[in-house]
Amino acid sequence: MADAMATLGLELERAVAAYTVAAAAHRANPGDDDCQSAIAIAALDAFEAASRIAAMPAATIPDLRIKAQALAQLFDAVPGSRPSGAEQRLLCQQIIEGLLALG
């Protein structure tokens, strides 16, 4: 299962990188529909990866790190957000439970 979580972590990193590139291209060419489409696709890919990460149980510290990374990306996607979305709440709960189980 740790391999699956690591794979999802890589998917999230790739989607966030694609979003960053698409957003920079959009800032350079605000009227370009292809740039806007690339942003939407990358954002959806990142959200789907974060949702799948939230759906998996964390078995190790590296799994918890991946969940924390997903949570951080969700917060970055909505500046000033609180853990109000279902994925954000679930990730917060899982990270807390995982850390408490360790100590």
PDB file of C-alpha atoms in Angstrom:
ATOM      1  CA  MET A   1       0.000   0.000   0.000  1.00  0.00           C
ATOM      2  CA  ALA A   2       2.926   2.344   0.674  1.00  0.00           C
ATOM      3  CA  ASP A   3       3.914   2.054  -2.989  1.00  0.00           C
ATOM      4  CA  ALA A   4       0.407   3.097  -4.020  1.00  0.00           C
ATOM      5  CA  MET A   5       0.549   6.091  -1.689  1.00  0.00           C
ATOM      6  CA  ALA A   6       3.976   7.069  -3.030  1.00  0.00           C
ATOM      7  CA  THR A   7       2.662   6.794  -6.585  1.00  0.00           C
ATOM      8  CA  LEU A   8      -0.248   9.066  -5.716  1.00  0.00           C
ATOM      9  CA  GLY A   9       2.186  11.501  -4.117  1.00  0.00           C
ATOM     10  CA  LEU A  10       4.128  11.613  -7.385  1.00  0.00           C
ATOM     11  CA  GLU A  11       0.900  12.113  -9.345  1.00  0.00           C
ATOM     12  CA  LEU A  12       0.054  15.039  -7.085  1.00  0.00           C
ATOM     13  CA  GLU A  13       3.519  16.559  -7.553  1.00  0.00           C
ATOM     14  CA  ARG A  14       3.241  16.231 -11.347  1.00  0.00           C
ATOM     15  CA  ALA A  15      -0.226  17.772 -11.402  1.00  0.00           C
ATOM     16  CA  VAL A  16       0.889  20.689  -9.224  1.00  0.00           C
ATOM     17  CA  ALA A  17       3.934  21.231 -11.458  1.00  0.00           C
ATOM     18  CA  ALA A  18       1.702  21.168 -14.557  1.00  0.00           C
ATOM     19  CA  TYR A  19      -0.627  23.667 -12.890  1.00  0.00           C
ATOM     20  CA  THR A  20       2.297  25.972 -12.065  1.00  0.00           C
ATOM     21  CA  VAL A  21       3.524  25.880 -15.676  1.00  0.00           C
ATOM     22  CA  ALA A  22       0.012  26.427 -17.062  1.00  0.00           C
ATOM     23  CA  ALA A  23      -0.629  29.321 -14.677  1.00  0.00           C
ATOM     24  CA  ALA A  24       2.628  31.000 -15.708  1.00  0.00           C
ATOM     25  CA  ALA A  25       1.725  30.560 -19.384  1.00  0.00           C
ATOM     26  CA  HIS A  26      -1.720  32.014 -18.710  1.00  0.00           C
ATOM     27  CA  ARG A  27      -0.228  35.057 -16.973  1.00  0.00           C
ATOM     28  CA  ALA A  28       1.999  35.592 -20.018  1.00  0.00           C
ATOM     29  CA  ASN A  29      -0.927  35.092 -22.444  1.00  0.00           C
ATOM     30  CA  PRO A  30      -4.151  35.908 -20.564  1.00  0.00           C
ATOM     31  CA  GLY A  31      -6.366  35.582 -23.631  1.00  0.00           C
ATOM     32  CA  ASP A  32      -5.116  32.139 -24.658  1.00  0.00           C
ATOM     33  CA  ASP A  33      -7.896  29.567 -24.288  1.00  0.00           C
ATOM     34  CA  ASP A  34      -5.386  26.698 -24.437  1.00  0.00           C
ATOM     35  CA  CYS A  35      -3.633  28.073 -21.346  1.00  0.00           C
ATOM     36  CA  GLN A  36      -6.942  28.348 -19.495  1.00  0.00           C
ATOM     37  CA  SER A  37      -7.810  24.778 -20.484  1.00  0.00           C
ATOM     38  CA  ALA A  38      -4.401  23.526 -19.292  1.00  0.00           C
ATOM     39  CA  ILE A  39      -4.967  25.228 -15.930  1.00  0.00           C
ATOM     40  CA  ALA A  40      -8.370  23.582 -15.530  1.00  0.00           C
ATOM     41  CA  ILE A  41      -7.054  20.126 -16.450  1.00  0.00           C
ATOM     42  CA  ALA A  42      -4.049  20.387 -14.118  1.00  0.00           C
ATOM     43  CA  ALA A  43      -6.209  21.672 -11.245  1.00  0.00           C
ATOM     44  CA  LEU A  44      -8.632  18.786 -11.708  1.00  0.00           C
ATOM     45  CA  ASP A  45      -5.764  16.270 -11.844  1.00  0.00           C
ATOM     46  CA  ALA A  46      -4.308  17.685  -8.611  1.00  0.00           C
ATOM     47  CA  PHE A  47      -7.674  17.623  -6.850  1.00  0.00           C
ATOM     48  CA  GLU A  48      -8.318  14.034  -7.968  1.00  0.00           C
ATOM     49  CA  ALA A  49      -4.890  12.928  -6.724  1.00  0.00           C
ATOM     50  CA  ALA A  50      -5.500  14.653  -3.373  1.00  0.00           C
ATOM     51  CA  SER A  51      -8.921  12.984  -3.136  1.00  0.00           C
ATOM     52  CA  ARG A  52      -7.408   9.542  -3.782  1.00  0.00           C
ATOM     53  CA  ILE A  53      -4.693  10.237  -1.196  1.00  0.00           C
ATOM     54  CA  ALA A  54      -7.420  11.148   1.306  1.00  0.00           C
ATOM     55  CA  ALA A  55      -9.238   7.887   0.560  1.00  0.00           C
ATOM     56  CA  MET A  56      -6.207   5.708   1.379  1.00  0.00           C
ATOM     57  CA  PRO A  57      -5.212   4.796   4.936  1.00  0.00           C
ATOM     58  CA  ALA A  58      -1.782   5.901   6.137  1.00  0.00           C
ATOM     59  CA  ALA A  59       0.366   2.988   7.308  1.00  0.00           C
ATOM     60  CA  THR A  60       3.724   4.740   7.714  1.00  0.00           C
ATOM     61  CA  ILE A  61       5.309   8.103   8.444  1.00  0.00           C
ATOM     62  CA  PRO A  62       6.035   8.600   4.722  1.00  0.00           C
ATOM     63  CA  ASP A  63       2.312   8.005   4.068  1.00  0.00           C
ATOM     64  CA  LEU A  64       1.481  10.713   6.605  1.00  0.00           C
ATOM     65  CA  ARG A  65       3.940  13.046   4.876  1.00  0.00           C
ATOM     66  CA  ILE A  66       2.176  12.463   1.559  1.00  0.00           C
ATOM     67  CA  LYS A  67      -1.179  13.186   3.218  1.00  0.00           C
ATOM     68  CA  ALA A  68       0.276  16.375   4.718  1.00  0.00           C
ATOM     69  CA  GLN A  69       1.580  17.369   1.279  1.00  0.00           C
ATOM     70  CA  ALA A  70      -1.876  16.801  -0.221  1.00  0.00           C
ATOM     71  CA  LEU A  71      -3.449  18.893   2.528  1.00  0.00           C
ATOM     72  CA  ALA A  72      -0.925  21.675   1.951  1.00  0.00           C
ATOM     73  CA  GLN A  73      -1.727  21.646  -1.773  1.00  0.00           C
ATOM     74  CA  LEU A  74      -5.449  21.921  -1.028  1.00  0.00           C
ATOM     75  CA  PHE A  75      -4.764  24.915   1.227  1.00  0.00           C
ATOM     76  CA  ASP A  76      -2.509  26.480  -1.429  1.00  0.00           C
ATOM     77  CA  ALA A  77      -5.243  26.061  -4.031  1.00  0.00           C
ATOM     78  CA  VAL A  78      -7.570  28.234  -1.960  1.00  0.00           C
ATOM     79  CA  PRO A  79      -5.571  30.942  -0.152  1.00  0.00           C
ATOM     80  CA  GLY A  80      -6.932  31.629   3.317  1.00  0.00           C
ATOM     81  CA  SER A  81      -8.989  28.423   3.302  1.00  0.00           C
ATOM     82  CA  ARG A  82      -9.842  26.451   6.374  1.00  0.00           C
ATOM     83  CA  PRO A  83     -10.180  22.662   6.488  1.00  0.00           C
ATOM     84  CA  SER A  84     -13.817  22.863   5.430  1.00  0.00           C
ATOM     85  CA  GLY A  85     -13.814  20.668   2.331  1.00  0.00           C
ATOM     86  CA  ALA A  86     -14.413  16.955   2.796  1.00  0.00           C
ATOM     87  CA  GLU A  87     -10.904  16.054   1.618  1.00  0.00           C
ATOM     88  CA  GLN A  88      -9.309  18.684   3.851  1.00  0.00           C
ATOM     89  CA  ARG A  89     -11.219  17.489   6.916  1.00  0.00           C
ATOM     90  CA  LEU A  90     -10.430  13.851   6.174  1.00  0.00           C
ATOM     91  CA  LEU A  91      -6.721  14.541   5.649  1.00  0.00           C
ATOM     92  CA  CYS A  92      -6.524  16.585   8.874  1.00  0.00           C
ATOM     93  CA  GLN A  93      -8.228  13.796  10.812  1.00  0.00           C
ATOM     94  CA  GLN A  94      -5.994  11.098   9.316  1.00  0.00           C
ATOM     95  CA  ILE A  95      -2.790  13.029   9.978  1.00  0.00           C
ATOM     96  CA  ILE A  96      -3.788  13.702  13.582  1.00  0.00           C
ATOM     97  CA  GLU A  97      -4.860  10.091  14.197  1.00  0.00           C
ATOM     98  CA  GLY A  98      -1.685   8.755  12.591  1.00  0.00           C
ATOM     99  CA  LEU A  99       0.554  10.965  14.688  1.00  0.00           C
ATOM    100  CA  LEU A 100      -1.320  10.137  17.896  1.00  0.00           C
ATOM    101  CA  ALA A 101      -1.044   6.421  17.152  1.00  0.00           C
ATOM    102  CA  LEU A 102       2.736   6.771  16.911  1.00  0.00           C
ATOM    103  CA  GLY A 103       3.217   8.292  20.308  1.00  0.00           C
TER     104      GLY A 103
END
